[in-house]
Amino acid sequence: EPEVTQTPSHQVTQMGQEVILRCVPISNHLYFYWYRQILGQKVEFLVSFYNNEISEKSEIFDDQFSVERPDGSNFTLKIRSTKLEDSAMYFCASSRTAHGNQPQHFGDGTRLSIL
Amino acid sequence: QKEVEQDPGPLSVPEGAIVSLNCTYSNSAFQYFMWYRQYSRKGPELLMYTYSSGNKEDGRFTAQVDKSSKYISLFIRDSQPSDSATYLCAMMAAGNKLTFGGGTRVLVKP
């Protein structure tokens, strides 16, 4: 069964450094998402992306964050200047359409640790 | 009031029992309702999704939605130790942003 893949599985970065998290969505999916889960807290929506544009973003997704689809298969999340509070699991998801009857499928996440 | 509320558990049941999970929500705009299973250090895995009120069954899993009460449920029949995980409810309004509950940890004891 097709799946969303994320790399790396664990990223350790010094505070203030830039980090790029990578995702390969399911191949025939058109909508892409990033979520994060701080330890012990809920999974939270960050951003959705369609047709090379952000379609929706949360208030968490400030100017430090950016997303890109650099080629036909990868989808990336960049954090420009990491803070301690950015430490979390980051999940990529994809869906065929934006409708709820084509639900979102998640990768296994990247654990980001900021030192 | 939180948008989506879910009892964190843990919910401990003996193998073979029925597991009953539920979420309540406050946003009447939610139209699509999902249940995900999350094992430790893994991503959410889609189990069930439903639209509007009613029941949906898939194997050992039954999802129920009661929009008038803003209440959704997931039942797992003949539970197995491999069902031990955290179960997340998630909901979506007209857009494509999922709003999650905090998850219920389930332990199925052999």
Short mmCIF file of N, CA, C and O in Angstrom, two decimals, chain A residues 31 33 35 37 42-43 45 48 55-56 91 98-101 103-108 111, chain B residues 2 4-5 32 34 36 38 41-44 46 49 88 92 95-98 100-102:
data_model
loop_
_atom_site.label_atom_id
_atom_site.label_comp_id
_atom_site.label_asym_id
_atom_site.label_seq_id
_atom_site.Cartn_x
_atom_site.Cartn_y
_atom_site.Cartn_z
N TYR A 31 -2.81 17.18 -2.43
CA TYR A 31 -2.83 18.10 -1.30
C TYR A 31 -1.84 17.59 -0.25
O TYR A 31 -1.80 16.40 0.04
N TYR A 33 0.26 18.43 3.59
CA TYR A 33 0.05 19.06 4.89
C TYR A 33 1.25 18.82 5.80
O TYR A 33 1.94 17.81 5.68
N TYR A 35 1.79 18.83 10.07
CA TYR A 35 1.24 18.91 11.42
C TYR A 35 2.40 18.75 12.39
O TYR A 35 3.45 18.21 12.03
N GLN A 37 3.33 17.67 16.69
CA GLN A 37 2.82 17.15 17.96
C GLN A 37 3.91 17.35 19.01
O GLN A 37 4.92 16.62 19.00
N LYS A 42 -1.68 17.58 21.75
CA LYS A 42 -2.45 17.17 20.58
C LYS A 42 -1.64 17.34 19.30
O LYS A 42 -0.72 18.17 19.23
N VAL A 43 -2.04 16.61 18.28
CA VAL A 43 -1.55 16.87 16.94
C VAL A 43 -2.18 18.19 16.46
O VAL A 43 -3.40 18.37 16.54
N PHE A 45 -2.45 21.29 13.44
CA PHE A 45 -2.29 21.66 12.03
C PHE A 45 -1.32 22.82 11.90
O PHE A 45 -1.38 23.80 12.67
N SER A 48 -1.43 23.74 4.92
CA SER A 48 -1.82 22.90 3.79
C SER A 48 -1.34 23.55 2.51
O SER A 48 -1.21 24.78 2.43
N SER A 55 -2.58 26.86 0.93
CA SER A 55 -4.03 27.06 0.88
C SER A 55 -4.59 27.46 2.25
O SER A 55 -5.59 28.17 2.31
N GLU A 56 -3.95 27.02 3.30
CA GLU A 56 -4.38 27.42 4.64
C GLU A 56 -3.19 27.26 5.59
O GLU A 56 -2.36 26.38 5.40
N PHE A 91 4.72 15.85 11.45
CA PHE A 91 4.12 14.86 10.57
C PHE A 91 3.73 15.51 9.24
O PHE A 91 3.11 16.57 9.22
N ALA A 98 -9.21 17.77 -1.40
CA ALA A 98 -9.36 18.51 -0.14
C ALA A 98 -10.62 18.11 0.61
O ALA A 98 -10.89 18.61 1.67
N HIS A 99 -11.40 17.21 0.05
CA HIS A 99 -12.65 16.85 0.69
C HIS A 99 -12.44 15.79 1.75
O HIS A 99 -11.55 14.96 1.65
N GLY A 100 -13.32 15.80 2.75
CA GLY A 100 -13.17 14.84 3.83
C GLY A 100 -13.38 13.42 3.40
O GLY A 100 -12.96 12.50 4.10
N ASN A 101 -14.01 13.19 2.25
CA ASN A 101 -14.19 11.80 1.82
C ASN A 101 -12.95 11.25 1.14
O ASN A 101 -12.93 10.12 0.67
N PRO A 103 -9.62 11.12 2.82
CA PRO A 103 -8.94 11.54 4.05
C PRO A 103 -7.42 11.63 3.90
O PRO A 103 -6.84 11.14 2.94
N GLN A 104 -6.82 12.24 4.89
CA GLN A 104 -5.38 12.48 4.90
C GLN A 104 -4.64 11.27 5.46
O GLN A 104 -5.05 10.68 6.46
N HIS A 105 -3.54 10.94 4.81
CA HIS A 105 -2.68 9.84 5.23
C HIS A 105 -1.36 10.42 5.71
O HIS A 105 -0.78 11.28 5.04
N PHE A 106 -0.91 9.91 6.84
CA PHE A 106 0.24 10.49 7.52
C PHE A 106 1.50 9.63 7.38
O PHE A 106 1.42 8.40 7.31
N GLY A 107 2.64 10.31 7.40
CA GLY A 107 3.92 9.63 7.55
C GLY A 107 4.22 9.35 9.01
O GLY A 107 3.43 9.72 9.89
N ASP A 108 5.36 8.72 9.27
CA ASP A 108 5.74 8.37 10.63
C ASP A 108 6.44 9.50 11.37
O ASP A 108 6.80 9.34 12.54
N ARG A 111 11.23 13.45 14.34
CA ARG A 111 11.36 13.99 15.69
C ARG A 111 12.43 15.06 15.68
O ARG A 111 13.60 14.77 15.38
N LYS B 2 -12.88 23.39 24.92
CA LYS B 2 -12.00 22.90 23.88
C LYS B 2 -12.82 22.49 22.67
O LYS B 2 -13.94 22.01 22.80
N VAL B 4 -12.31 20.00 20.53
CA VAL B 4 -12.50 18.55 20.51
C VAL B 4 -11.98 17.99 21.82
O VAL B 4 -10.82 18.23 22.17
N GLU B 5 -12.80 17.24 22.51
CA GLU B 5 -12.41 16.66 23.80
C GLU B 5 -12.43 15.15 23.72
O GLU B 5 -13.36 14.55 23.15
N TYR B 32 -16.78 16.12 8.63
CA TYR B 32 -16.10 14.86 8.38
C TYR B 32 -15.41 14.43 9.66
O TYR B 32 -14.80 15.25 10.35
N MET B 34 -12.96 11.40 11.57
CA MET B 34 -12.01 10.33 11.36
C MET B 34 -11.54 9.76 12.68
O MET B 34 -11.54 10.44 13.72
N TYR B 36 -8.04 7.76 13.95
CA TYR B 36 -6.69 7.32 13.63
C TYR B 36 -6.15 6.51 14.81
O TYR B 36 -6.48 6.77 15.97
N GLN B 38 -2.51 5.41 16.60
CA GLN B 38 -1.11 5.83 16.65
C GLN B 38 -0.35 4.93 17.61
O GLN B 38 -0.60 4.95 18.82
N ARG B 41 5.85 6.29 18.71
CA ARG B 41 6.87 6.76 17.77
C ARG B 41 6.51 6.50 16.30
O ARG B 41 7.38 6.35 15.45
N LYS B 42 5.21 6.42 16.04
CA LYS B 42 4.73 6.26 14.67
C LYS B 42 3.74 7.37 14.35
O LYS B 42 3.26 8.08 15.24
N GLY B 43 3.41 7.51 13.08
CA GLY B 43 2.43 8.50 12.67
C GLY B 43 1.01 7.98 12.83
O GLY B 43 0.78 6.78 12.97
N PRO B 44 0.02 8.89 12.82
CA PRO B 44 -1.38 8.46 12.85
C PRO B 44 -1.74 7.62 11.63
O PRO B 44 -1.43 7.99 10.50
N LEU B 46 -4.85 5.93 9.56
CA LEU B 46 -6.29 6.07 9.39
C LEU B 46 -7.00 4.73 9.60
O LEU B 46 -6.64 3.72 9.00
N TYR B 49 -13.34 6.71 8.53
CA TYR B 49 -13.80 8.08 8.32
C TYR B 49 -15.27 8.05 7.94
O TYR B 49 -15.74 7.13 7.29
N LEU B 88 -6.88 8.42 18.14
CA LEU B 88 -7.11 9.84 17.96
C LEU B 88 -8.37 10.05 17.15
O LEU B 88 -8.51 9.46 16.07
N MET B 92 -13.08 17.60 10.53
CA MET B 92 -12.80 18.59 9.51
C MET B 92 -14.08 19.32 9.16
O MET B 92 -15.13 18.70 9.01
N GLY B 95 -13.06 23.24 5.09
CA GLY B 95 -11.70 23.35 4.58
C GLY B 95 -10.99 22.01 4.64
O GLY B 95 -11.63 20.96 4.61
N ASN B 96 -9.68 22.00 4.73
CA ASN B 96 -8.96 20.73 4.77
C ASN B 96 -8.05 20.61 5.98
O ASN B 96 -7.12 19.81 5.98
N LYS B 97 -8.32 21.36 6.99
CA LYS B 97 -7.56 21.31 8.24
C LYS B 97 -8.20 20.31 9.19
O LYS B 97 -9.39 20.41 9.48
N LEU B 98 -7.41 19.34 9.65
CA LEU B 98 -7.90 18.41 10.64
C LEU B 98 -7.70 18.98 12.03
O LEU B 98 -6.64 19.53 12.34
N PHE B 100 -7.67 17.66 15.88
CA PHE B 100 -7.55 16.39 16.60
C PHE B 100 -7.99 16.52 18.04
O PHE B 100 -7.86 17.58 18.67
N GLY B 101 -8.49 15.39 18.58
CA GLY B 101 -8.60 15.24 20.03
C GLY B 101 -7.23 14.88 20.58
O GLY B 101 -6.28 14.63 19.83
N GLY B 102 -7.14 14.85 21.90
CA GLY B 102 -5.86 14.58 22.54
C GLY B 102 -5.45 13.12 22.53
O GLY B 102 -4.31 12.80 22.87
#
